Short mmCIF file of C-alpha atoms in Angstrom, two decimals:
data_model
loop_
_atom_site.label_atom_id
_atom_site.label_comp_id
_atom_site.label_asym_id
_atom_site.label_seq_id
_atom_site.Cartn_x
_atom_site.Cartn_y
_atom_site.Cartn_z
CA UNK A 1 166.46 14.93 -98.71
CA UNK A 2 163.15 14.09 -97.79
CA UNK A 3 160.26 16.10 -95.81
CA UNK A 4 159.11 15.71 -92.33
CA UNK A 5 155.87 13.71 -93.72
CA UNK A 6 157.91 11.45 -95.11
CA UNK A 7 160.32 10.79 -92.23
CA UNK A 8 156.96 10.43 -90.33
CA UNK A 9 156.32 7.75 -92.97
CA UNK A 10 158.94 6.18 -92.66
CA UNK A 11 159.05 5.58 -89.21
CA UNK A 12 155.68 3.56 -89.77
CA UNK A 13 157.50 1.36 -91.83
CA UNK A 14 160.04 0.81 -89.37
CA UNK A 15 157.68 0.63 -86.68
CA UNK A 16 155.96 -2.46 -88.05
CA UNK A 17 159.23 -3.93 -88.03
CA UNK A 18 161.05 -3.09 -85.15
CA UNK A 19 160.01 -1.32 -81.84
CA UNK A 20 161.57 1.74 -81.02
CA UNK A 21 164.98 1.56 -79.20
CA UNK A 22 165.26 3.19 -75.76
CA UNK A 23 166.95 6.50 -74.76
CA UNK A 24 168.36 5.60 -71.02
CA UNK A 25 170.21 7.95 -68.54
CA UNK A 26 172.87 6.06 -67.18
CA UNK A 27 173.79 7.34 -63.60
CA UNK A 28 177.87 5.82 -63.40
CA UNK A 29 177.95 6.96 -67.22
CA UNK A 30 176.93 10.77 -66.29
CA UNK A 31 178.94 10.34 -62.94
CA UNK A 32 182.13 9.11 -65.26
CA UNK A 33 181.60 12.58 -67.75
CA UNK A 34 180.25 14.99 -65.26
CA UNK A 35 176.86 15.62 -66.75
CA UNK A 36 173.52 14.00 -67.49
CA UNK A 37 173.90 11.61 -70.40
CA UNK A 38 171.23 9.67 -72.32
CA UNK A 39 172.66 6.83 -74.74
CA UNK A 40 170.28 6.09 -77.53
CA UNK A 41 170.74 2.29 -77.09
CA UNK A 42 170.47 1.34 -81.18
CA UNK A 43 172.35 -1.75 -80.16
CA UNK A 44 169.13 -3.22 -79.00
CA UNK A 45 167.78 -3.24 -82.48
CA UNK A 46 166.76 -6.83 -84.53
CA UNK A 47 170.62 -6.68 -86.11
CA UNK A 48 172.25 -5.16 -82.89
CA UNK A 49 172.65 -1.54 -84.83
CA UNK A 50 171.53 1.47 -86.27
CA UNK A 51 171.53 0.38 -89.64
CA UNK A 52 168.65 -1.91 -89.78
CA UNK A 53 166.53 0.80 -89.95
CA UNK A 54 168.01 1.64 -93.44
CA UNK A 55 167.47 -1.15 -94.79
CA UNK A 56 164.20 -1.36 -93.83
CA UNK A 57 162.84 1.37 -95.72
CA UNK A 58 165.41 1.36 -98.96
CA UNK A 59 163.57 -2.08 -99.57
CA UNK A 60 160.04 -1.00 -98.87
CA UNK A 61 160.25 1.84 -101.36
CA UNK A 62 162.18 -0.74 -103.67
CA UNK A 63 159.17 -3.13 -103.74
CA UNK A 64 156.68 -0.28 -103.73
CA UNK A 65 158.59 1.12 -106.77
CA UNK A 66 157.30 -1.93 -108.99
CA UNK A 67 160.53 -2.49 -110.52
CA UNK A 68 161.75 -5.70 -111.56
CA UNK A 69 164.69 -6.58 -109.56
CA UNK A 70 166.49 -10.31 -109.26
CA UNK A 71 168.42 -9.19 -106.32
CA UNK A 72 170.39 -6.66 -105.01
CA UNK A 73 174.16 -6.33 -103.95
CA UNK A 74 176.00 -3.96 -101.65
CA UNK A 75 179.48 -3.89 -99.68
CA UNK A 76 179.96 -3.54 -96.25
CA UNK A 77 181.78 -3.98 -92.84
CA UNK A 78 178.73 -5.99 -91.51
CA UNK A 79 176.15 -3.45 -90.04
CA UNK A 80 175.09 -2.58 -93.27
CA UNK A 81 175.14 -5.77 -94.80
CA UNK A 82 173.28 -7.38 -92.66
CA UNK A 83 170.71 -4.70 -92.64
CA UNK A 84 170.34 -5.12 -96.36
CA UNK A 85 170.52 -8.84 -96.12
CA UNK A 86 167.88 -8.81 -93.63
CA UNK A 87 165.50 -6.75 -95.36
CA UNK A 88 166.41 -8.48 -98.89
CA UNK A 89 165.38 -11.65 -97.26
CA UNK A 90 161.98 -10.10 -95.90
CA UNK A 91 160.98 -9.25 -99.34
CA UNK A 92 161.90 -12.39 -101.21
CA UNK A 93 165.01 -11.19 -102.98
CA UNK A 94 168.22 -12.68 -102.61
CA UNK A 95 171.17 -10.23 -101.65
CA UNK A 96 174.95 -10.51 -102.50
CA UNK A 97 177.14 -9.05 -100.05
CA UNK A 98 181.16 -7.54 -100.57
CA UNK A 99 183.41 -7.76 -97.74
CA UNK A 100 187.13 -7.41 -97.32
CA UNK A 101 189.47 -9.86 -96.47
CA UNK A 102 189.68 -10.50 -93.14
CA UNK A 103 186.07 -8.54 -92.15
CA UNK A 104 184.74 -9.54 -88.72
CA UNK A 105 184.24 -13.57 -88.71
CA UNK A 106 180.78 -13.04 -86.76
CA UNK A 107 179.56 -10.07 -88.86
CA UNK A 108 179.81 -12.40 -91.69
CA UNK A 109 178.52 -15.21 -90.22
CA UNK A 110 175.30 -13.16 -89.40
CA UNK A 111 174.89 -11.70 -92.78
CA UNK A 112 174.93 -15.64 -93.98
CA UNK A 113 172.36 -16.44 -91.41
CA UNK A 114 169.91 -13.40 -92.65
CA UNK A 115 170.33 -15.29 -96.38
CA UNK A 116 173.20 -12.90 -97.96
CA UNK A 117 176.08 -14.49 -100.69
CA UNK A 118 179.04 -13.12 -98.80
CA UNK A 119 182.12 -11.89 -100.98
CA UNK A 120 185.26 -11.33 -99.71
CA UNK A 121 187.17 -8.73 -101.73
CA UNK A 122 190.05 -6.54 -101.39
CA UNK A 123 192.29 -5.21 -98.36
CA UNK A 124 189.19 -2.92 -97.27
CA UNK A 125 185.96 -1.04 -97.59
CA UNK A 126 186.53 0.85 -100.07
CA UNK A 127 187.88 -1.85 -102.44
CA UNK A 128 185.09 -4.06 -101.76
CA UNK A 129 183.02 -1.37 -102.55
CA UNK A 130 184.16 -0.63 -105.80
CA UNK A 131 183.84 -4.55 -106.72
CA UNK A 132 180.29 -4.18 -105.88
CA UNK A 133 179.27 -1.38 -108.32
CA UNK A 134 181.54 -3.71 -111.04
CA UNK A 135 179.76 -6.69 -110.07
CA UNK A 136 176.27 -5.13 -110.14
CA UNK A 137 176.48 -5.26 -113.73
CA UNK A 138 178.04 -8.48 -114.27
CA UNK A 139 175.40 -10.04 -112.30
CA UNK A 140 172.67 -7.85 -113.47
CA UNK A 141 171.87 -7.07 -109.36
CA UNK A 142 170.59 -3.95 -108.23
CA UNK A 143 173.32 -1.88 -106.26
CA UNK A 144 172.45 -0.86 -102.76
CA UNK A 145 175.11 2.12 -102.17
CA UNK A 146 176.18 2.31 -98.69
CA UNK A 147 175.21 6.15 -98.50
CA UNK A 148 171.47 6.90 -100.14
CA UNK A 149 168.97 9.04 -99.12
CA UNK A 150 166.64 6.51 -98.82
CA UNK A 151 168.94 4.58 -96.06
CA UNK A 152 169.54 8.10 -94.39
CA UNK A 153 165.55 8.61 -93.83
CA UNK A 154 165.18 5.11 -92.39
CA UNK A 155 168.75 5.90 -90.27
CA UNK A 156 166.57 9.35 -89.14
CA UNK A 157 163.82 7.67 -87.47
CA UNK A 158 166.67 6.82 -84.84
CA UNK A 159 167.13 10.60 -84.15
CA UNK A 160 163.42 11.17 -84.47
CA UNK A 161 162.77 9.01 -81.32
CA UNK A 162 165.24 10.45 -79.56
CA UNK A 163 164.54 14.21 -80.10
CA UNK A 164 161.17 13.70 -79.94
CA UNK A 165 161.87 11.99 -76.29
CA UNK A 166 164.20 14.38 -75.59
CA UNK A 167 163.62 17.69 -77.35
CA UNK A 168 165.54 20.01 -74.53
CA UNK A 169 169.16 17.59 -75.32
CA UNK A 170 171.91 20.11 -75.58
CA UNK A 171 174.55 18.30 -77.62
CA UNK A 172 174.36 14.65 -79.41
CA UNK A 173 177.43 13.14 -80.41
CA UNK A 174 176.97 10.46 -83.51
CA UNK A 175 179.85 8.62 -84.74
CA UNK A 176 180.73 8.55 -88.53
CA UNK A 177 181.58 6.07 -91.13
CA UNK A 178 179.83 6.68 -94.38
CA UNK A 179 177.75 9.25 -92.84
CA UNK A 180 173.85 8.06 -92.73
CA UNK A 181 173.77 8.14 -89.03
CA UNK A 182 175.16 11.68 -88.33
CA UNK A 183 173.25 12.79 -91.44
CA UNK A 184 170.19 11.40 -90.29
CA UNK A 185 170.46 12.90 -86.64
CA UNK A 186 170.60 16.54 -88.42
CA UNK A 187 167.88 15.59 -90.28
CA UNK A 188 165.56 14.82 -87.82
CA UNK A 189 166.90 17.75 -85.83
CA UNK A 190 166.25 20.13 -88.74
CA UNK A 191 163.03 18.54 -89.31
CA UNK A 192 161.71 18.77 -85.97
CA UNK A 193 163.04 22.27 -85.14
CA UNK A 194 165.19 21.16 -81.91
CA UNK A 195 168.06 23.58 -81.04
CA UNK A 196 169.77 20.48 -80.16
CA UNK A 197 173.65 20.52 -81.20
CA UNK A 198 175.05 17.47 -83.45
CA UNK A 199 178.38 16.78 -82.93
CA UNK A 200 180.20 14.02 -85.55
CA UNK A 201 182.73 11.44 -84.17
CA UNK A 202 185.37 10.06 -86.48
CA UNK A 203 188.31 7.95 -85.76
CA UNK A 204 191.84 9.42 -85.99
CA UNK A 205 192.84 6.44 -87.84
CA UNK A 206 190.09 6.76 -90.58
CA UNK A 207 189.78 10.69 -91.05
CA UNK A 208 188.20 11.81 -94.19
CA UNK A 209 185.35 13.18 -92.98
CA UNK A 210 187.44 15.17 -90.42
CA UNK A 211 189.72 16.51 -93.18
CA UNK A 212 187.27 17.13 -96.08
CA UNK A 213 184.63 19.09 -93.63
CA UNK A 214 187.82 21.10 -92.11
CA UNK A 215 189.43 21.80 -96.23
CA UNK A 216 185.70 22.26 -97.56
CA UNK A 217 185.82 19.83 -100.14
CA UNK A 218 186.03 15.79 -100.24
CA UNK A 219 189.33 14.30 -99.14
CA UNK A 220 190.21 10.57 -99.61
CA UNK A 221 192.85 8.96 -97.53
CA UNK A 222 195.44 6.20 -97.73
CA UNK A 223 194.07 3.74 -95.22
CA UNK A 224 191.63 3.55 -92.68
CA UNK A 225 193.19 1.25 -90.02
CA UNK A 226 190.96 1.39 -86.98
CA UNK A 227 189.74 -1.64 -85.51
CA UNK A 228 186.19 0.59 -85.02
CA UNK A 229 185.27 -0.99 -88.36
CA UNK A 230 182.08 0.50 -88.79
CA UNK A 231 184.11 3.76 -89.33
CA UNK A 232 186.89 2.52 -91.70
CA UNK A 233 186.28 4.69 -94.66
CA UNK A 234 188.74 6.66 -96.85
CA UNK A 235 186.53 8.18 -99.34
CA UNK A 236 183.91 10.21 -98.48
CA UNK A 237 180.64 10.78 -99.96
CA UNK A 238 179.86 14.41 -101.25
CA UNK A 239 176.19 14.26 -100.02
CA UNK A 240 176.93 13.10 -97.04
CA UNK A 241 179.58 15.48 -96.62
CA UNK A 242 177.49 18.31 -97.44
CA UNK A 243 175.00 17.61 -95.17
CA UNK A 244 177.69 17.37 -92.14
CA UNK A 245 179.13 19.91 -93.23
CA UNK A 246 176.33 22.15 -93.13
CA UNK A 247 174.12 20.58 -89.80
CA UNK A 248 177.14 19.45 -87.55
CA UNK A 249 178.78 21.90 -85.10
CA UNK A 250 182.16 20.12 -85.57
CA UNK A 251 183.82 16.91 -85.67
CA UNK A 252 185.65 15.28 -82.97
CA UNK A 253 188.74 12.93 -83.62
CA UNK A 254 189.14 10.02 -81.11
CA UNK A 255 191.75 7.71 -80.75
CA UNK A 256 191.93 4.04 -80.82
CA UNK A 257 192.64 4.04 -77.16
CA UNK A 258 189.75 6.58 -76.37
CA UNK A 259 187.47 3.87 -78.20
CA UNK A 260 188.55 0.97 -76.05
CA UNK A 261 188.69 2.86 -73.12
CA UNK A 262 184.63 3.93 -74.23
CA UNK A 263 183.48 0.59 -74.88
CA UNK A 264 185.12 -0.76 -71.20
CA UNK A 265 182.73 2.60 -69.88
CA UNK A 266 179.91 1.01 -71.62
CA UNK A 267 180.22 -2.69 -70.08
CA UNK A 268 181.25 -0.92 -66.49
CA UNK A 269 178.98 1.59 -65.93
CA UNK A 270 175.79 -0.46 -67.94
CA UNK A 271 176.56 -3.36 -68.97
CA UNK A 272 175.96 -2.99 -72.66
CA UNK A 273 178.23 -4.24 -75.28
CA UNK A 274 179.57 -1.35 -77.28
CA UNK A 275 181.43 -2.19 -80.79
CA UNK A 276 184.32 0.52 -81.69
CA UNK A 277 182.12 2.49 -83.69
CA UNK A 278 179.61 2.28 -81.18
CA UNK A 279 181.45 3.33 -78.48
CA UNK A 280 183.08 6.37 -80.43
CA UNK A 281 180.46 8.77 -79.39
CA UNK A 282 180.88 8.45 -75.97
CA UNK A 283 184.86 8.73 -76.33
CA UNK A 284 184.13 12.02 -77.78
CA UNK A 285 182.02 13.11 -75.10
CA UNK A 286 184.70 12.16 -72.28
CA UNK A 287 187.09 14.27 -74.55
CA UNK A 288 184.69 17.50 -74.49
CA UNK A 289 183.68 16.68 -71.03
CA UNK A 290 185.30 19.81 -69.31
CA UNK A 291 182.49 22.15 -71.52
CA UNK A 292 179.96 20.09 -70.62
CA UNK A 293 179.24 20.29 -66.75
CA UNK A 294 175.69 20.80 -66.30
CA UNK A 295 174.30 19.81 -69.84
CA UNK A 296 172.17 17.11 -70.89
CA UNK A 297 173.65 15.10 -73.36
CA UNK A 298 172.94 12.18 -75.83
CA UNK A 299 175.28 9.85 -77.25
CA UNK A 300 174.51 6.98 -80.04
CA UNK A 301 175.54 3.64 -79.15
CA UNK A 302 175.13 2.74 -83.09
CA UNK A 303 175.99 -0.83 -82.39
CA UNK A 304 177.25 -3.68 -80.32
CA UNK A 305 178.50 -6.31 -83.19
CA UNK A 306 182.07 -6.75 -81.87
CA UNK A 307 183.96 -10.07 -82.43
CA UNK A 308 184.36 -12.11 -79.01
CA UNK A 309 188.24 -11.95 -79.30
CA UNK A 310 188.54 -8.04 -80.05
CA UNK A 311 186.32 -7.56 -76.89
CA UNK A 312 188.27 -10.04 -74.89
CA UNK A 313 191.46 -7.65 -75.64
CA UNK A 314 189.28 -4.73 -74.63
CA UNK A 315 187.94 -5.81 -71.14
CA UNK A 316 191.67 -7.03 -70.50
CA UNK A 317 192.66 -3.09 -70.72
CA UNK A 318 194.63 -3.68 -74.29
CA UNK A 319 193.58 -1.38 -77.82
CA UNK A 320 192.90 -3.77 -80.67
CA UNK A 321 195.40 -4.04 -83.28
CA UNK A 322 194.37 -3.95 -87.02
#
C-alpha cells in the first residue's frame, strides 16, 4: 500500500500534530501475564485513540491534492469519527459523521466538539456506513471510507514508533475492527524488516475477520453485538482481509468477559483507562500466556474512550451487555 519512504513522510506529518505515544513496560501487567509486557499507549493521543493518525494523514493528502472539496462524510462508532472531524476542522472542511442509533453518548459528544455534524442512522456500524456512502452523493461530500490505504499509512506510524523503539519484540497483539490498526502494524513490521509476530484480535461477538481468514474469503455476519464498539463490524474489507491473511500469524478471538477482565487489569495494574477494543489485545495475550513465558510481548492499547456508565459496570466486576 505504501513504501518505507512514504511511511517516514507520514510520520513527519503526524509528528507535526502530535507527539509520539509511549510504549511502557508495566511490572504488574508483566507479573499478571507471566512475560515481559510492553503497552503501546495510543490512549495518550489527542483523541484518546490511535485513529487520530489516519485522519491527519488523510486530510493532509486531500489538501495537497488540490481537489475542490466542500466537506467530508464518513461512518464510525466513534474514534474514526473523532479523527476525521478533528482533521477536517483543522484544514477548514466541514464534516458529517454517521453513527448508529444507541452509539456511545460520550464519543458522540466528542465528535460534535471537534466540529462534526452528527447523524444517527441504522442499528449498527454497517448500516450507518451504507447510509454515509449514499449521502455522500446526495450532499456532494467526499466520502472518507472506514478503511483506506491513506488511513492505514497514518495508523502505521504507531507501529513504526513501537517497532523502532522495541525492535526485538517477539509478538505484538493488535485489536481488529475494520483492520487499519492490524494492517498498519503488519506494514510497519514488514517495511522495517522486523521479525515480530503480529497477532490480530477480534471479539467473539464480532468475528467476521476471524471467519474470513479461516475461510480464505470474505465472510459477513448477521450481527456484531459486542460492547467493544471499536471492534463491532459485520462486513470485512477485502483489502484489509488480504493484508491480515498474509501478514498476521493468527487471529485470536476473545470473549466479552475476557475484554472486561482486561479493562479491569489495565486500571488495577497501570491506572490507565482502556475501552473495550483497547483492552482486547491484552485479553488475547492473557488467553495465550501459557506459550509466552520469557518472551517480550507488545500490546496495543488502542483507545480509552469508554462511557462512564459502561466503565462503572466493568469496575463493579460485571460485563456490560449490548
